[in-house]
Coordinates of C-alpha atoms and ligand atoms in Angstrom, one line a residue:
M1 CA -26.6 8.6 -35.8
M2 CA -24.3 6.2 -37.5
L3 CA -21.4 7.7 -39.3
S4 CA -20.6 6.4 -42.7
S5 CA -17.1 5.0 -43.0
D6 CA -16.2 8.0 -45.2
A7 CA -17.3 10.4 -42.5
R8 CA -15.4 8.4 -39.8
R9 CA -12.2 8.9 -41.7
Q10 CA -12.5 12.6 -41.2
I11 CA -12.1 12.3 -37.4
N12 CA -8.6 12.7 -36.2
K13 CA -8.5 10.8 -32.9
A14 CA -5.5 9.8 -30.7
L15 CA -5.9 7.0 -28.1
V16 CA -3.7 8.0 -25.2
P17 CA -2.9 5.9 -22.1
E18 CA -4.4 7.7 -19.0
A19 CA -1.1 7.1 -17.2
V20 CA 0.6 9.5 -19.5
F21 CA -1.2 12.4 -17.9
E22 CA -0.2 11.5 -14.4
D23 CA 2.4 13.5 -12.5
G24 CA 5.9 12.4 -13.1
Y25 CA 5.2 10.4 -16.2
A26 CA 8.4 10.1 -18.2
G27 CA 9.6 8.3 -21.2
E28 CA 8.9 7.8 -24.8
L29 CA 5.8 6.4 -26.4
R30 CA 5.1 4.5 -29.5
A31 CA 2.2 4.6 -31.9
S32 CA 0.7 3.1 -35.0
F33 CA -1.2 5.4 -37.2
H34 CA -4.2 3.9 -39.1
A35 CA -4.8 6.3 -42.0
S36 CA -8.0 4.5 -43.0
S37 CA -9.7 5.3 -39.8
G38 CA -7.8 8.4 -38.8
I39 CA -6.9 6.9 -35.5
L40 CA -3.4 7.3 -33.9
N41 CA -3.0 4.4 -31.5
I42 CA -0.5 5.4 -28.8
Y43 CA 0.8 2.8 -26.3
P44 CA 3.6 2.3 -23.8
C45 CA 7.1 1.8 -25.2
D46 CA 7.5 -1.7 -23.9
V47 CA 4.9 -3.1 -26.3
P48 CA 7.1 -4.7 -28.9
I49 CA 6.1 -4.2 -32.5
A50 CA 7.9 -4.4 -35.8
E51 CA 10.4 -1.5 -36.1
E52 CA 9.1 -0.8 -39.5
G53 CA 6.3 1.8 -39.4
L54 CA 7.1 2.6 -35.8
L55 CA 6.2 6.1 -34.6
R56 CA 8.0 7.7 -31.7
G57 CA 6.5 10.3 -29.5
C58 CA 6.7 12.0 -26.2
C59 CA 4.7 14.1 -23.7
D60 CA 5.3 17.8 -23.8
F61 CA 4.5 19.1 -20.3
P62 CA 4.6 22.9 -19.7
D63 CA 7.2 22.5 -17.0
R64 CA 9.5 20.3 -19.0
N65 CA 11.5 21.5 -21.9
L66 CA 12.3 18.9 -24.5
E67 CA 15.8 19.0 -25.8
D68 CA 16.1 21.1 -28.9
G69 CA 16.3 19.1 -32.0
T70 CA 14.6 16.0 -30.6
D71 CA 12.7 14.7 -33.6
Y72 CA 9.5 13.0 -32.6
D73 CA 6.7 11.9 -34.9
F74 CA 4.1 13.0 -32.5
R75 CA 3.8 15.0 -29.2
I76 CA 1.2 14.9 -26.5
V77 CA 0.8 18.4 -25.4
L78 CA -0.5 19.6 -22.0
D79 CA -0.8 23.3 -22.0
E80 CA -1.0 25.6 -18.9
E81 CA -4.7 24.9 -18.3
C82 CA -4.0 21.2 -18.6
K83 CA -5.8 20.9 -21.9
R84 CA -4.7 17.8 -23.8
S85 CA -4.0 17.5 -27.5
V86 CA -1.8 15.5 -29.7
L87 CA 0.3 17.0 -32.5
F88 CA 0.9 14.7 -35.4
R89 CA 2.0 15.6 -38.9
G90 CA 1.2 19.2 -38.2
E91 CA -2.4 18.5 -37.1
K92 CA -4.2 18.5 -33.8
Y93 CA -5.7 15.1 -32.8
E94 CA -8.6 14.8 -30.3
V95 CA -7.4 12.9 -27.2
Q96 CA -9.4 9.8 -26.1
P97 CA -7.7 8.6 -22.9
Y98 CA -7.9 4.9 -21.9
D99 CA -6.8 2.8 -18.9
L100 CA -4.6 0.2 -20.5
V101 CA -5.3 -2.7 -18.1
Q102 CA -9.0 -1.9 -17.3
N103 CA -9.8 -1.4 -21.0
V104 CA -7.9 -4.5 -22.2
F105 CA -9.5 -6.8 -19.6
S106 CA -13.0 -5.1 -19.3
R107 CA -14.7 -8.0 -21.1
N108 CA -13.5 -10.5 -18.5
G109 CA -15.5 -8.5 -15.9
G110 CA -17.3 -10.6 -13.3
L111 CA -15.7 -13.8 -14.6
I112 CA -12.0 -13.3 -13.9
E113 CA -10.4 -10.8 -11.6
S114 CA -7.6 -9.0 -13.3
E115 CA -6.0 -7.9 -10.0
I116 CA -5.8 -11.4 -8.7
M117 CA -4.5 -12.8 -12.0
A118 CA -1.8 -10.1 -12.2
D119 CA -0.1 -11.7 -9.2
K120 CA -0.1 -15.2 -10.7
A121 CA 2.9 -16.8 -12.2
V122 CA 3.1 -19.5 -14.9
A123 CA 6.1 -21.3 -16.3
I124 CA 5.6 -22.7 -19.8
F125 CA 7.9 -25.5 -20.9
G126 CA 7.8 -25.7 -24.7
C127 CA 6.6 -22.7 -26.8
G128 CA 5.4 -24.5 -29.9
S129 CA 1.8 -24.8 -31.0
V130 CA 0.6 -25.8 -27.5
G131 CA 2.8 -23.6 -25.4
S132 CA 2.1 -20.5 -27.5
L133 CA -1.6 -20.9 -27.3
I134 CA -1.5 -21.6 -23.5
A135 CA 0.7 -18.4 -23.1
L136 CA -1.7 -16.2 -24.9
A137 CA -4.8 -17.7 -23.4
L138 CA -3.4 -17.0 -19.9
A139 CA -2.2 -13.5 -20.9
R140 CA -5.8 -12.8 -22.0
V141 CA -7.1 -13.6 -18.5
G142 CA -4.6 -11.3 -17.0
V143 CA -1.8 -13.6 -15.7
G144 CA 1.0 -11.2 -14.8
N145 CA 4.1 -13.3 -14.7
F146 CA 5.5 -15.7 -17.3
L147 CA 8.6 -17.8 -17.6
L148 CA 9.0 -19.2 -21.1
V149 CA 11.4 -22.2 -21.7
D150 CA 12.2 -23.5 -25.2
N151 CA 15.4 -23.9 -27.1
D152 CA 13.8 -23.8 -30.6
V153 CA 13.7 -21.2 -33.3
L154 CA 10.5 -20.5 -35.2
E155 CA 10.5 -22.0 -38.7
Y156 CA 8.2 -21.7 -41.6
H157 CA 6.7 -25.1 -41.1
N158 CA 5.6 -24.0 -37.5
I159 CA 3.3 -21.2 -38.8
C160 CA 0.3 -23.3 -39.7
R161 CA -0.3 -24.1 -36.0
H162 CA 1.7 -21.6 -34.0
Q163 CA 0.3 -18.3 -32.6
C164 CA 3.2 -16.4 -34.1
G165 CA 3.6 -15.6 -37.8
I166 CA 5.8 -15.2 -40.8
H167 CA 7.7 -12.1 -39.7
E168 CA 8.8 -13.9 -36.5
V169 CA 10.4 -16.8 -38.4
G170 CA 14.1 -17.0 -37.4
E171 CA 13.3 -15.7 -33.9
Y172 CA 13.6 -17.9 -30.8
K173 CA 10.1 -19.1 -30.0
V174 CA 10.4 -17.8 -26.4
D175 CA 11.2 -14.3 -27.7
A176 CA 8.4 -14.3 -30.3
V177 CA 5.8 -15.5 -27.7
K178 CA 7.1 -13.0 -25.2
A179 CA 6.4 -10.2 -27.7
R180 CA 2.8 -11.5 -28.3
I181 CA 2.2 -11.7 -24.5
L182 CA 3.3 -8.1 -24.1
D183 CA 1.2 -7.1 -27.0
I184 CA -1.9 -8.2 -25.0
N185 CA -0.7 -7.2 -21.6
P186 CA 2.2 -4.6 -21.6
T187 CA 2.3 -4.8 -17.7
A188 CA 3.2 -8.5 -17.7
H189 CA 6.6 -9.6 -16.5
V190 CA 8.0 -12.1 -18.9
E191 CA 11.3 -13.9 -18.5
V192 CA 12.7 -16.2 -21.2
C193 CA 15.1 -19.1 -21.2
A194 CA 16.1 -20.4 -24.6
T195 CA 17.5 -23.8 -23.5
L196 CA 16.1 -27.2 -22.7
A197 CA 14.7 -27.2 -19.2
E198 CA 17.3 -29.7 -18.2
Y199 CA 20.1 -27.2 -18.9
A200 CA 18.5 -24.2 -17.1
P201 CA 20.3 -23.0 -14.0
K202 CA 18.8 -24.1 -10.7
A203 CA 18.5 -20.4 -9.6
L204 CA 15.8 -20.0 -12.2
W205 CA 13.7 -22.8 -10.7
D206 CA 14.4 -21.5 -7.2
R207 CA 13.0 -18.2 -8.2
W208 CA 10.0 -19.2 -10.4
V209 CA 8.9 -22.6 -9.1
G210 CA 10.2 -22.1 -5.5
E211 CA 9.5 -18.5 -4.6
K212 CA 6.7 -17.6 -7.1
R213 CA 5.1 -21.0 -6.9
A214 CA 4.5 -20.8 -10.7
L215 CA 2.0 -23.2 -12.2
C216 CA 4.3 -25.3 -14.5
V217 CA 2.7 -26.3 -17.8
G218 CA 4.4 -29.1 -19.8
C219 CA 3.8 -28.4 -23.5
A220 CA 6.9 -30.0 -24.9
D221 CA 5.0 -33.0 -26.1
N222 CA 7.3 -35.7 -24.7
R223 CA 7.0 -37.7 -21.6
E224 CA 10.5 -37.4 -20.4
A225 CA 10.3 -33.6 -20.4
D226 CA 7.0 -33.8 -18.5
V227 CA 8.5 -36.2 -15.9
Y228 CA 11.3 -33.6 -15.4
V229 CA 8.9 -30.7 -15.0
N230 CA 6.6 -32.6 -12.7
G231 CA 9.7 -33.5 -10.7
L232 CA 10.4 -29.8 -10.3
C233 CA 6.9 -29.3 -9.1
L234 CA 7.2 -32.2 -6.6
Y235 CA 10.4 -30.7 -5.3
Y236 CA 9.1 -27.2 -4.8
S237 CA 5.4 -28.1 -4.1
S238 CA 4.1 -26.2 -7.1
P239 CA 1.1 -27.2 -9.3
F240 CA 1.6 -28.9 -12.7
V241 CA -0.4 -29.4 -15.9
S242 CA 0.7 -31.3 -19.0
I243 CA -0.9 -31.3 -22.4
G244 CA 0.0 -33.9 -25.1
F245 CA -1.3 -35.5 -28.2
W246 CA -1.9 -38.8 -29.8
E247 CA -1.1 -39.5 -33.4
R248 CA -2.2 -36.9 -35.9
A249 CA -3.8 -35.1 -32.9
F250 CA -6.9 -37.2 -33.3
A251 CA -7.0 -37.1 -29.5
G252 CA -5.1 -35.4 -26.7
E253 CA -4.5 -35.8 -23.0
I254 CA -4.4 -33.5 -20.1
F255 CA -2.8 -34.4 -16.8
Y256 CA -2.6 -32.3 -13.7
W257 CA -1.0 -32.6 -10.3
L258 CA -1.5 -30.4 -7.2
P259 CA 0.8 -30.3 -4.2
D260 CA -0.5 -31.6 -0.8
S261 CA -3.3 -33.3 -2.6
Q262 CA -2.5 -37.1 -2.4
M263 CA -2.4 -37.0 -6.2
T264 CA -0.5 -39.5 -8.3
C265 CA 2.8 -38.1 -9.8
Y266 CA 3.2 -37.9 -13.6
K267 CA 5.9 -40.5 -13.6
C268 CA 3.7 -43.1 -12.0
A269 CA 0.7 -42.2 -14.1
L270 CA 2.3 -41.9 -17.5
G271 CA 6.1 -41.4 -17.3
D272 CA 7.4 -44.9 -17.4
G273 CA 4.9 -46.4 -19.8
S274 CA 3.0 -48.2 -17.0
L275 CA -0.3 -47.1 -18.5
T276 CA 0.9 -48.6 -21.8
S277 CA 1.5 -52.0 -20.3
R278 CA -1.6 -51.9 -18.2
N279 CA -4.0 -50.7 -20.8
S280 CA -2.8 -50.1 -24.3
A281 CA -5.8 -48.0 -25.0
R282 CA -4.3 -45.3 -22.7
R283 CA -0.9 -45.0 -24.3
R284 CA 0.2 -41.8 -25.8
L285 CA 1.9 -42.1 -29.2
Y286 CA 4.0 -39.0 -29.0
T287 CA 7.7 -39.3 -29.0
T288 CA 10.3 -39.7 -26.3
Q289 CA 13.4 -37.5 -26.3
E290 CA 15.4 -40.4 -27.8
K291 CA 13.1 -41.0 -30.7
L292 CA 12.7 -37.3 -31.4
K293 CA 15.7 -37.4 -33.7
D294 CA 14.0 -39.9 -36.0
V295 CA 10.5 -38.6 -35.8
H296 CA 11.0 -35.1 -37.2
F297 CA 7.4 -34.0 -36.6
E298 CA 4.0 -35.2 -35.7
P299 CA 1.3 -34.1 -38.2
G300 CA -1.8 -32.5 -36.7
I301 CA -3.9 -29.5 -37.6
A302 CA -4.3 -26.4 -35.5
V303 CA -8.0 -26.8 -34.9
D304 CA -7.5 -30.2 -33.3
I305 CA -4.4 -29.2 -31.3
D306 CA -6.1 -25.9 -30.2
F307 CA -9.3 -27.7 -29.1
V308 CA -7.4 -29.9 -26.6
T309 CA -5.1 -27.1 -25.6
N310 CA -8.0 -24.8 -24.8
I311 CA -9.3 -27.4 -22.4
G312 CA -5.8 -27.5 -20.8
A313 CA -5.9 -23.7 -20.5
K314 CA -9.3 -23.9 -18.7
V315 CA -7.8 -26.4 -16.3
A316 CA -4.8 -24.1 -15.8
I317 CA -7.1 -21.1 -15.1
D318 CA -9.1 -23.2 -12.5
I319 CA -5.9 -24.2 -10.8
L320 CA -4.7 -20.6 -10.7
N321 CA -8.0 -19.7 -8.9
I322 CA -8.0 -22.5 -6.3
G323 CA -8.9 -20.8 -3.1
N324 CA -10.5 -17.8 -4.8
D325 CA -14.1 -18.0 -3.6
R326 CA -15.2 -15.3 -6.0
F327 CA -14.2 -17.5 -9.0
T328 CA -16.4 -20.3 -10.4
Q329 CA -14.4 -23.4 -11.2
R330 CA -15.2 -24.6 -14.7
L331 CA -13.7 -28.0 -15.0
L332 CA -11.6 -29.0 -12.0
P333 CA -14.4 -30.4 -9.8
E334 CA -15.5 -32.7 -12.7
L335 CA -12.3 -33.8 -14.3
Q336 CA -10.0 -36.6 -13.0
Q337 CA -6.2 -36.1 -12.9
Y338 CA -6.0 -37.6 -16.4
T339 CA -8.4 -36.6 -19.1
L340 CA -8.6 -37.8 -22.7
V341 CA -10.1 -35.5 -25.3
C342 CA -11.1 -36.9 -28.6
N343 CA -11.1 -34.8 -31.7
T344 CA -12.4 -37.5 -34.0
N345 CA -13.2 -41.2 -33.5
N346 CA -12.8 -41.8 -37.2
P347 CA -10.1 -44.6 -37.7
A348 CA -9.2 -43.0 -41.0
I349 CA -7.4 -40.3 -38.9
G350 CA -6.7 -42.0 -35.6
G351 CA -6.3 -45.6 -36.7
K352 CA -7.7 -48.5 -34.7
M353 CA -7.1 -46.5 -31.5
A354 CA -9.8 -44.0 -32.5
E355 CA -12.4 -46.7 -31.9
I356 CA -12.0 -46.5 -28.1
F357 CA -14.0 -43.3 -28.3
S358 CA -17.8 -43.5 -28.6
Y359 CA -18.2 -40.2 -30.4
P360 CA -16.2 -37.2 -31.6
L361 CA -15.4 -34.5 -29.1
Q362 CA -15.7 -37.0 -26.2
V363 CA -14.0 -35.8 -23.0
T364 CA -13.4 -38.5 -20.4
T365 CA -14.3 -37.8 -16.7
S366 CA -13.7 -41.2 -15.1
L367 CA -10.2 -42.5 -16.0
K368 CA -8.1 -43.1 -12.9
V369 CA -4.4 -43.0 -12.5
T370 CA -2.7 -44.7 -9.5
P371 CA 0.7 -44.5 -7.8
L372 CA 3.2 -47.4 -8.6
P373 CA 4.3 -49.3 -5.5
G374 CA 7.6 -47.9 -4.1
C375 CA 7.3 -44.5 -5.8
D376 CA 9.3 -42.1 -3.6
C377 CA 7.3 -39.1 -4.8
C378 CA 3.9 -40.5 -4.2
K379 CA 5.1 -42.2 -1.0
E380 CA 5.9 -38.9 0.6
D381 CA 2.2 -38.2 0.7
G382 CA 1.8 -41.3 2.9
R383 CA -0.2 -43.4 0.5
H384 CA 2.1 -46.4 0.8
E385 CA 2.8 -46.2 4.5
Ligands
ZN401 ZN1 4.5 -41.5 -8.1

């Protein structure tokens, strides 16, 4: 029987993490109360939410006496017979336990293995429109370790294509994105670095790229930054993906590099403009660090940026699952190291360059990148011996 929405409102229900009932659980909890549905949503304290409207609660075990005078908004009560109830605003709430991780990731079942992803590490360089979407896409497949690198603060003009919102304006992008990751997966380990990658301490790279072998994702939208990050990956033998855009995001490009793979490094492929000189159709019109001061922003709407970024996220997920024979690779076997993705081939948006694409939403699968003669990075793989 379906309950009418009015009837549903009569049910007082508390969603309680199963872990709370385990022996030795300690610590405060947080909750949001949704008066319209009568649901009290209780979750671990490390899920960051706006302080406003925050409810604080605790577990009231029979063998543990809470300090007198501690003023909690709600209490999870376990009585002598281990019956569970939640006391909130003088009323008893029916407990509905949930397993945080299993419930959150249940719909990935059979496609992505949460336990395997929980051990994976990703370092995201640039937490703007591209980096924030990559971060949340990877959090949603259960990636358990994130390093976020960006020196920018979120501004109002970022909102129309960033994953974060108005109440986060004024916050460092790395902190705002960290909060959103933890809001999806509270068990994730997220470290932030609010500087340009070039100024970060080497110990950070030793730990994340060296020890954890983090997949490094270049989302800063300039070639010099991507050359730097691919350089880190070459040094530590860690995989690399870069996502960037052409003007007005009429098209985007995805580049990846894997260690021990005889692949062409980013610098040879794109970093020093060699593609530009060899084939002007393959240049990327995004800015270099130098020009960044003059070109304050590159217009582009979220649906176009997100379309390309989602393809980059699929590549990242494939790379994280290399060697996992229970995972079906989606793109990696078909895509080259360098992929162009066309949002529109209409010259009214993309200019004359847009005409290189045969149709909108075209994704290339045959463009080749090759090492430049004398490149030390590519040489180490023995291709110029
Ligand atoms: Zn090279």
